Short mmCIF file of C-alpha atoms in Angstrom, two decimals:
data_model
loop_
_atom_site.label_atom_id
_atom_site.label_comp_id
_atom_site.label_asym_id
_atom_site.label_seq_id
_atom_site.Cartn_x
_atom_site.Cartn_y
_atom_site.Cartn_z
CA UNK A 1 -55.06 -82.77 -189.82
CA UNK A 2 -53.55 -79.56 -190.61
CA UNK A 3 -54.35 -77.15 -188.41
CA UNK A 4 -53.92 -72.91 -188.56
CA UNK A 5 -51.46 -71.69 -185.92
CA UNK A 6 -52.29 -68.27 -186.34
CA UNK A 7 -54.37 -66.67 -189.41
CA UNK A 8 -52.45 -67.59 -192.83
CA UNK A 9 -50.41 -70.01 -191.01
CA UNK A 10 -51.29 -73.69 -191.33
CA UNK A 11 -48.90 -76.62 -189.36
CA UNK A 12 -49.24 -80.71 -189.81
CA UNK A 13 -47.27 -83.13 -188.12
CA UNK A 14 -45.44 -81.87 -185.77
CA UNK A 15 -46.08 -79.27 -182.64
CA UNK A 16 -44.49 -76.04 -182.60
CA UNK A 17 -42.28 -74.26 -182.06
CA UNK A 18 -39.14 -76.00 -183.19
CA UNK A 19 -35.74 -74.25 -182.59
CA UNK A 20 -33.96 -73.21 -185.63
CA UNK A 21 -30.50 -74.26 -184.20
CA UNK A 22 -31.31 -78.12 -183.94
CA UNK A 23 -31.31 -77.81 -188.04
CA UNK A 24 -27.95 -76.98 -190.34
CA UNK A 25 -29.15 -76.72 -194.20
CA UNK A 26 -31.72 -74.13 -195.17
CA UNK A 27 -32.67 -74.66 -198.94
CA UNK A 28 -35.23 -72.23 -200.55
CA UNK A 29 -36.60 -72.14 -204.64
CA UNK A 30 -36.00 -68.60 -206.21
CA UNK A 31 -38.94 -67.61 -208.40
CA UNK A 32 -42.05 -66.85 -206.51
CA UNK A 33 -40.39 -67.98 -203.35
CA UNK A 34 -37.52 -65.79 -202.07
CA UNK A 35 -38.19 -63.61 -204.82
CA UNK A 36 -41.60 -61.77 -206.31
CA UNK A 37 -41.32 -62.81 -210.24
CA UNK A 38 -40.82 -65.54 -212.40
CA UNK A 39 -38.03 -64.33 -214.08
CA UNK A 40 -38.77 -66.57 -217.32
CA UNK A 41 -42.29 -65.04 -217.82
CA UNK A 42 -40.57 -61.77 -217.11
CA UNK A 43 -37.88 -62.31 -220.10
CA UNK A 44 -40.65 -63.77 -222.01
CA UNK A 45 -42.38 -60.02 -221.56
CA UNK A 46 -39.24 -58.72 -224.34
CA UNK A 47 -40.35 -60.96 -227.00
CA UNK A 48 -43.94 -60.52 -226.60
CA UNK A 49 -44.33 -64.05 -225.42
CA UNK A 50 -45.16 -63.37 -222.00
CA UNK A 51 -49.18 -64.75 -221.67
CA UNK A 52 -47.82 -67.82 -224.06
CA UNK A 53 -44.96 -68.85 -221.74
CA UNK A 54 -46.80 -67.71 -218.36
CA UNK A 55 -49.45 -70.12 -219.06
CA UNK A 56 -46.86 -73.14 -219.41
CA UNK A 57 -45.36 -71.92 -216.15
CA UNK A 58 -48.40 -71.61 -213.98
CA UNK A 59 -48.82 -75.12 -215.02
CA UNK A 60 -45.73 -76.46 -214.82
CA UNK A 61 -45.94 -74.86 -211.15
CA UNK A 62 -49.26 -76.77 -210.29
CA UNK A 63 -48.16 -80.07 -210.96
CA UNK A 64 -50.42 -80.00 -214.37
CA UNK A 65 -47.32 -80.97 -216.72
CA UNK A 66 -45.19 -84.28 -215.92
CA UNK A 67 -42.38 -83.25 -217.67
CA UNK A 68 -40.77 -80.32 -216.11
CA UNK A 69 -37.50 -80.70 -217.99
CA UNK A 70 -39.71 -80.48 -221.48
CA UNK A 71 -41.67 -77.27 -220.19
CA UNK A 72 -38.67 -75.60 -219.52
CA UNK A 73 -37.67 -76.23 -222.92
CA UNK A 74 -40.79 -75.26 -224.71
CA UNK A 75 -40.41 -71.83 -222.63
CA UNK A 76 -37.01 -71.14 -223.19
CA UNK A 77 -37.20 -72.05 -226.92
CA UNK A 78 -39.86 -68.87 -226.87
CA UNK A 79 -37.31 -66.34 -225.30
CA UNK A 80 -35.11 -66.83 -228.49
CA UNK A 81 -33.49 -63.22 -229.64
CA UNK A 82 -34.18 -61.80 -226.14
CA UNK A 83 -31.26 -59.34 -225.59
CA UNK A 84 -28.97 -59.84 -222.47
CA UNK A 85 -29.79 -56.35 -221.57
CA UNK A 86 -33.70 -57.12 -221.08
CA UNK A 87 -32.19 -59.77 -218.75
CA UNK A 88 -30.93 -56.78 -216.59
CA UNK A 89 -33.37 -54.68 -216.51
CA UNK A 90 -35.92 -57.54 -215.40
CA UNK A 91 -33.18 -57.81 -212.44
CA UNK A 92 -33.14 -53.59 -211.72
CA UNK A 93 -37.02 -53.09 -212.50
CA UNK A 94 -38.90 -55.93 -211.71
CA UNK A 95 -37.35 -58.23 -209.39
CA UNK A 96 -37.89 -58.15 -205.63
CA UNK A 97 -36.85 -59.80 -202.57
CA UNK A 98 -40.19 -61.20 -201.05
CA UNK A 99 -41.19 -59.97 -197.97
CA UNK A 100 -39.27 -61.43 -195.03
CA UNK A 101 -36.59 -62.93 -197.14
CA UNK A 102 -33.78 -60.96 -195.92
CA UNK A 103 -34.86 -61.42 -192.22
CA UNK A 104 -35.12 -65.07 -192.77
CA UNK A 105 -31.77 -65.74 -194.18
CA UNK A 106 -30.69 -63.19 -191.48
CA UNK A 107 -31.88 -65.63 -188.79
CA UNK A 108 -30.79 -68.78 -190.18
CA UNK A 109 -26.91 -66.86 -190.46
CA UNK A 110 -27.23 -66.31 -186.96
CA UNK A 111 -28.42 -69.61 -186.19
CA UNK A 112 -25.19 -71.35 -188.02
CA UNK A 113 -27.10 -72.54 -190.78
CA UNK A 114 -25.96 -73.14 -194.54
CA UNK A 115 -27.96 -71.46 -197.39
CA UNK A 116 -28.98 -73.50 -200.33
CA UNK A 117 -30.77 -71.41 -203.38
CA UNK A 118 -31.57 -74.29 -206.25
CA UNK A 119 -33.89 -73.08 -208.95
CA UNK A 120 -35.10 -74.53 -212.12
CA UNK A 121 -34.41 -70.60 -213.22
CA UNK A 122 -31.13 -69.16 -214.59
CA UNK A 123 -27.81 -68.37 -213.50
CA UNK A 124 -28.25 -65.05 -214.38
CA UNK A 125 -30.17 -64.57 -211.84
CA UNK A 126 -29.35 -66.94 -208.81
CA UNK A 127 -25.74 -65.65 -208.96
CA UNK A 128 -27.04 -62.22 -208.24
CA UNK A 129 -29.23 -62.97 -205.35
CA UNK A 130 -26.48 -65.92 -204.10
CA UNK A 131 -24.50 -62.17 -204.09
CA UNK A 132 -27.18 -60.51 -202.38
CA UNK A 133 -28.24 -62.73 -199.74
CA UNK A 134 -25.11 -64.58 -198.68
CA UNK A 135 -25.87 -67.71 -199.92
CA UNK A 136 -23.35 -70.56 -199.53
CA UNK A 137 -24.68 -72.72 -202.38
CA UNK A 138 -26.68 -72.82 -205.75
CA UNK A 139 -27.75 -74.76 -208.28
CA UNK A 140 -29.69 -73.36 -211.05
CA UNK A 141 -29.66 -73.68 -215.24
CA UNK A 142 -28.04 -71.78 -217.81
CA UNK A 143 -28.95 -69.93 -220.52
CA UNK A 144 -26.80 -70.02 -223.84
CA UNK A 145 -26.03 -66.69 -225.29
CA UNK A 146 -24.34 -65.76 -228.61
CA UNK A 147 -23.85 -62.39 -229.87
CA UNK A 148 -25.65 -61.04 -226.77
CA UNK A 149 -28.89 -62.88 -227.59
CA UNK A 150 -30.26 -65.74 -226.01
CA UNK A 151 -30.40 -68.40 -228.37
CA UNK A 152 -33.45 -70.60 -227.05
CA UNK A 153 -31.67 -73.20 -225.81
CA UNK A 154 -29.85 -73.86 -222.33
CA UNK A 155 -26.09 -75.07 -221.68
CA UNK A 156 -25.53 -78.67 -220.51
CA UNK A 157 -23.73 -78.43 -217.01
CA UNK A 158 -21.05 -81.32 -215.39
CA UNK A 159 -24.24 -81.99 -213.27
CA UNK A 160 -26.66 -82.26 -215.72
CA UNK A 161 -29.11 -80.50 -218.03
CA UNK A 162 -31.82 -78.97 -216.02
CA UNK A 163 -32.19 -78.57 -212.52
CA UNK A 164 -36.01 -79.65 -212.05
CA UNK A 165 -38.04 -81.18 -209.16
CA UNK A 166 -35.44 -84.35 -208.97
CA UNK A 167 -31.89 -82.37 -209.41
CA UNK A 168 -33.26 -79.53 -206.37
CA UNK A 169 -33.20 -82.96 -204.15
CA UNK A 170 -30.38 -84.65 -205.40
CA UNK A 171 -28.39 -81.10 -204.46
CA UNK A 172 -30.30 -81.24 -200.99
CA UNK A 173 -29.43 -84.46 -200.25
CA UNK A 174 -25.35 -83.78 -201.68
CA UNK A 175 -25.16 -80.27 -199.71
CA UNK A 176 -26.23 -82.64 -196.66
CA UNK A 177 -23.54 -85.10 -197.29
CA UNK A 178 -20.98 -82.31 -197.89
CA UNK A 179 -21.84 -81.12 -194.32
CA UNK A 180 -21.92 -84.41 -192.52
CA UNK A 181 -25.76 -83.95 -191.67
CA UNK A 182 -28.63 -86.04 -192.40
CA UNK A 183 -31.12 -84.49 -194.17
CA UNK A 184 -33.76 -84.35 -191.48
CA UNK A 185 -31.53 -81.14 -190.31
CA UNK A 186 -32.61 -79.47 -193.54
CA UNK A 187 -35.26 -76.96 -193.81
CA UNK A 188 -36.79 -77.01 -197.36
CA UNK A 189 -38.82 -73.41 -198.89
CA UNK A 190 -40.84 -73.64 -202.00
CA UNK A 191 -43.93 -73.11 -203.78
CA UNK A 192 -43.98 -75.30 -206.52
CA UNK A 193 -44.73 -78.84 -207.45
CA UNK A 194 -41.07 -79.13 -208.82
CA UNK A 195 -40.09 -78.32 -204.87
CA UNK A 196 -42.09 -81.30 -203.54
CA UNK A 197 -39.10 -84.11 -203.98
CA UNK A 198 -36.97 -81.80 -201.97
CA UNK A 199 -39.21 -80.62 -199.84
CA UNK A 200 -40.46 -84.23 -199.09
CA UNK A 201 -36.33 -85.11 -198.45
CA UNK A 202 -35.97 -82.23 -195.83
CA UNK A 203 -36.83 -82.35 -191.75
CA UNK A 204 -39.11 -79.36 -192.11
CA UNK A 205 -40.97 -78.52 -195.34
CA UNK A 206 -42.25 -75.14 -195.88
CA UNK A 207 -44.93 -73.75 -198.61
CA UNK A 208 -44.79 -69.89 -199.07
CA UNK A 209 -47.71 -68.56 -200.78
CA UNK A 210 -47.63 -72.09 -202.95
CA UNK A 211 -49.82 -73.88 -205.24
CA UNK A 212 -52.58 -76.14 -203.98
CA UNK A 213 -50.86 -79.39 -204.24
CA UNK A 214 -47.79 -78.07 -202.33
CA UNK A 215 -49.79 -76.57 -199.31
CA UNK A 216 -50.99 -79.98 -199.18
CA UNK A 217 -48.24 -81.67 -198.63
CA UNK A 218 -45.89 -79.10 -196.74
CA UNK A 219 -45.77 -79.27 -193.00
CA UNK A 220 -45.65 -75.43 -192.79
CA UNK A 221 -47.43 -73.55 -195.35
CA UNK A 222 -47.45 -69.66 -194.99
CA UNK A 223 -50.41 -68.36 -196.93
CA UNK A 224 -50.15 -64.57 -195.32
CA UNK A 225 -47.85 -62.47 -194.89
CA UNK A 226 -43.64 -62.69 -195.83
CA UNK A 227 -40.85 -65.24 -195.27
CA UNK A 228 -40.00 -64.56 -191.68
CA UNK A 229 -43.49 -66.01 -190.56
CA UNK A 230 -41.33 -69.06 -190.51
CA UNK A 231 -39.94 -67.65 -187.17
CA UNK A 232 -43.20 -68.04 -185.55
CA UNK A 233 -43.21 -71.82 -185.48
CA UNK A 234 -39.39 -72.57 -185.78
CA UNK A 235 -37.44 -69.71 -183.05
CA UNK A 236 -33.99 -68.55 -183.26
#
């Protein structure tokens, strides 16, 4: 039974504390997680599309819609003739660090872990907090641009098309490999039903202000409060 550690901070199966140096891969979801926006509803907000493609998200988010790979298409289909420029200034106006996210990835530095940022988001975007934060490895989706307009569609990669619920494990379970760990030393952050197959692959699986279906199933969920709440159950 899941049971609160302290208020906003619920544990199952497993008794804390843990110590952050027995694990060697911490992988955390972008949007909503280490950061305060979903950048696609936030691009969406240039064409006037913003309610329309929210309401696909927040679904897409709660496990409502099977097809992640299809929602992400219907959304980015609606961001069509969206300048590069509104890109930017959802980055330098809107965009946040969440609370605690620096501090986190602080202590996991210090602790010798890896940092893994894989997002069913855009490039545009992970590349600039991969900058920010220090972060050793991403994996996240492109956007196709032409004449500095996004065209609606995304860019095939050598991986794959879209990095959704099953490519964020396949790259946890590859980063692992590349390291010579198993994946029960990885740590797993998310929010979103498109975290759970990675989240269910990792040693420790963490919900940060998630959706009902991924409190559930986490074995830390942090429902108050920022990132770094993570240091109350698993220490430096």
């Amino acid at each position: 039974m899941p049971q609160e550690h302290a208020p906003g901070l619920v544990i199952q199966g497993f008794t804390p504390p843990l110590k952050l140096q027995d694990f060697k891969l911490a992988a955390f979801d972008m949007d909503s997680t280490l950061i305060n926006i979903e950048c696609v509803d936030e691009i969406a907000a240039a064409a006037g599309r913003k309610e329309e493609v929210a309401a696909i998200t927040e679904a897409a988010m709660r496990g409502e819609i099977a097809d992640y790979k299809d929602s992400l298409r219907r959304r980015v289909a609606l961001l069509k003739g969206v300048g590069v420029q509104h890109m930017q200034e959802v980055y330098d106006r809107r965009l946040q660090l969440n609370p605690g996210a620096e501090e986190l990835v602080r202590a996991c530095k210090q602790a010798g872990l890896k940092l893994l940022l894989v997002s069913g988001g855009f490039t545009f975007f992970t590349d600039r907090i991969r900058d920010r934060l220090g972060i050793d490895y991403t994996r996240s989706n492109v956007l196709e641009v032409e004449a500095g307009r996004l065209t609606g569609r995304m860019v095939d990669q050598p991986w794959g098309d879209i990095c959704d619920g099953a490519e964020k494990r396949r790259m946890l379970v590859e980063t692992c490999q590349r390291l010579g760990i198993s994946t029960r030393q990885a740590i797993a952050v998310g929010d979103g039903a498109n975290d759970l197959p990675m989240m269910g692959e990792a040693g420790l699986s963490v919900a940060y202000h998630a959706k009902p279906k991924v409190r559930e199933q986490a074995m830390v969920a942090i429902n108050e409060g920022g990132l770094d709440r993570l240091l109350e159950v698993v220490r430096p």
